Short mmCIF file of C-alpha atoms in Angstrom, two decimals:
data_model
loop_
_atom_site.label_atom_id
_atom_site.label_comp_id
_atom_site.label_asym_id
_atom_site.label_seq_id
_atom_site.Cartn_x
_atom_site.Cartn_y
_atom_site.Cartn_z
CA MET A 201 249.36 126.80 -41.03
CA THR A 202 252.98 127.79 -41.10
CA GLN A 203 255.35 125.79 -38.90
CA PRO A 204 258.04 127.64 -37.07
CA THR A 205 261.32 127.49 -38.41
CA ILE A 206 264.60 125.72 -35.66
CA ALA A 207 266.24 129.33 -36.31
CA ALA A 208 263.15 131.13 -34.85
CA ARG A 209 263.29 128.54 -31.91
CA LEU A 210 266.55 129.34 -30.44
CA GLN A 211 265.54 133.24 -30.92
CA ARG A 212 266.15 135.08 -27.68
CA LYS A 213 263.06 136.85 -26.93
CA PHE A 214 260.33 137.71 -24.46
CA ILE A 215 257.32 139.32 -24.06
CA LEU A 216 256.29 142.93 -21.92
CA MET A 217 252.70 143.12 -21.11
CA THR A 218 252.27 146.31 -19.88
CA ASN A 219 251.14 150.51 -20.76
CA ASP A 220 254.07 151.92 -18.30
CA THR A 221 256.19 153.81 -20.82
CA ALA A 222 258.56 154.31 -18.24
CA LEU A 223 258.81 150.98 -17.75
CA GLN A 224 258.97 150.32 -20.75
CA ALA A 225 261.89 152.20 -21.89
CA SER A 226 263.92 150.99 -18.58
CA MET A 227 263.28 146.99 -19.44
CA GLN A 228 264.74 148.69 -23.04
CA ALA A 229 267.46 149.98 -22.05
CA ALA A 230 268.42 146.52 -20.01
CA VAL A 231 267.37 144.12 -22.26
CA PRO A 232 271.09 142.20 -22.60
CA ASP A 233 272.66 141.73 -26.19
CA GLY A 234 271.16 138.86 -28.39
CA TRP A 235 267.79 139.14 -26.90
CA GLU A 236 264.27 140.86 -27.98
CA MET A 237 262.02 142.47 -25.90
CA VAL A 238 258.19 142.14 -27.86
CA THR A 239 256.48 144.78 -25.94
CA THR A 240 252.24 144.79 -26.25
CA LEU A 241 248.19 144.15 -24.65
CA ASP A 242 247.38 141.97 -27.46
CA LEU A 243 248.26 138.67 -27.66
CA ASP A 244 246.72 138.03 -30.81
CA ALA A 245 248.82 140.02 -32.68
CA LEU A 246 251.12 137.81 -32.02
CA GLY A 247 249.72 135.14 -33.81
CA GLY A 248 248.42 131.48 -32.63
CA PHE A 249 249.83 129.67 -30.04
CA GLU A 250 252.77 128.27 -32.31
CA GLN A 251 253.70 132.01 -32.38
CA ILE A 252 253.63 133.06 -28.84
CA LEU A 253 255.13 129.21 -27.83
CA LEU A 254 258.17 130.83 -29.00
CA TYR A 255 258.60 133.46 -26.41
CA ARG A 256 260.96 132.42 -23.57
CA PHE A 257 258.76 134.20 -21.11
CA ILE A 258 256.63 136.66 -20.34
CA PHE A 259 256.94 139.45 -17.62
CA LEU A 260 253.09 140.82 -16.99
CA ASP A 261 251.69 144.11 -15.20
CA LEU A 262 248.92 142.81 -12.99
CA ASP A 263 248.61 146.90 -12.84
CA THR A 264 247.65 147.45 -16.26
CA LEU A 265 244.23 147.54 -16.60
CA THR A 266 242.27 149.26 -19.76
CA ASP A 267 239.41 148.96 -21.48
CA ASP A 268 240.46 146.38 -23.62
CA PHE A 269 242.98 144.60 -21.35
CA ASP A 270 242.77 142.75 -18.48
CA PRO A 271 246.35 140.63 -17.35
CA GLN A 272 243.95 137.67 -15.74
CA ASP A 273 242.35 137.48 -19.22
CA ALA A 274 245.98 136.92 -20.71
CA ILE A 275 247.02 134.53 -17.95
CA ARG A 276 244.07 132.90 -19.05
CA LYS A 277 244.38 132.84 -22.40
CA ILE A 278 247.61 131.39 -22.05
CA ARG A 279 247.08 129.02 -19.89
CA MET A 280 243.25 127.49 -20.54
CA GLU A 281 243.19 129.12 -24.26
CA LEU A 282 246.20 128.49 -25.79
CA MET A 283 247.31 125.73 -22.86
CA LEU A 284 250.66 126.80 -22.63
CA ASN A 285 253.74 126.33 -20.00
CA VAL A 286 255.71 129.44 -20.93
CA ALA A 287 256.12 131.22 -17.79
CA ILE A 288 254.48 134.13 -16.48
CA PHE A 289 256.11 136.55 -14.45
CA CYS A 290 253.59 139.11 -12.61
CA PHE A 291 254.28 142.12 -11.18
CA GLY A 292 252.71 144.79 -9.06
CA GLY A 293 249.22 144.01 -8.57
CA SER A 294 247.02 143.83 -4.93
CA ASP A 295 247.17 140.96 -2.76
CA ASP A 296 243.85 140.13 -4.39
CA GLU A 297 244.96 140.83 -8.04
CA ARG A 298 248.25 138.24 -7.31
CA ASP A 299 245.48 135.48 -5.56
CA GLN A 300 243.66 135.24 -9.06
CA ALA A 301 246.53 135.08 -10.66
CA ARG A 302 248.21 132.57 -8.73
CA LEU A 303 244.66 130.50 -9.27
CA ASN A 304 244.85 131.38 -12.80
CA ARG A 305 248.28 129.39 -12.82
CA ALA A 306 250.49 132.31 -13.10
CA ASP A 307 254.35 131.47 -11.99
CA ARG A 308 256.07 134.03 -9.57
CA PHE A 309 255.03 137.39 -8.31
CA PHE A 310 257.72 140.12 -8.03
CA ASP A 311 257.26 143.87 -7.18
CA ARG A 312 257.81 146.64 -9.62
CA HIS A 313 261.02 147.67 -8.36
CA GLU A 314 262.53 144.52 -8.80
CA MET A 315 261.83 143.79 -12.64
CA LEU A 316 264.78 145.88 -13.40
CA GLU A 317 267.26 143.63 -11.56
CA ARG A 318 265.15 140.29 -12.29
CA LEU A 319 265.69 140.95 -16.26
CA PRO A 320 268.90 139.81 -16.45
CA GLN A 321 268.42 136.84 -13.95
CA PHE A 322 265.73 135.64 -16.05
CA CYS A 323 267.58 136.33 -19.74
CA HIS A 324 270.36 133.76 -18.11
CA GLN A 325 268.56 131.44 -17.08
CA TYR A 326 266.64 130.80 -20.57
CA ARG A 327 269.66 131.25 -23.10
CA TRP A 328 269.42 127.47 -24.23
CA GLY A 329 270.22 126.96 -27.42
CA ASP A 330 273.31 128.64 -29.82
#
């Protein structure tokens, strides 16, 4: 297992988990300078826990459900399997989906239309380093 470098730990990046291509494009256009947004529905593609831990936070679309992706499974994997405490900010979803995400230990919940206005706030809040 390779150890992340200090430089890797100081990179400002976050994960967006959604299959909403319009939202992906809007979010990418709003990413502040010095930040990187990584869009995926496959946490395993990012590497092991030591690689996922390098991301400052995760935006998770509770409305994205495919044959290969369930947002509740993603939360459980992050919290229970990988045992990571990276912030998980959920958006969308029904009240039942949100309640289940709370039980799975997601952190905060927002409506879809709030994501673009929240992005600069969270990037500012999680800007530590440098």
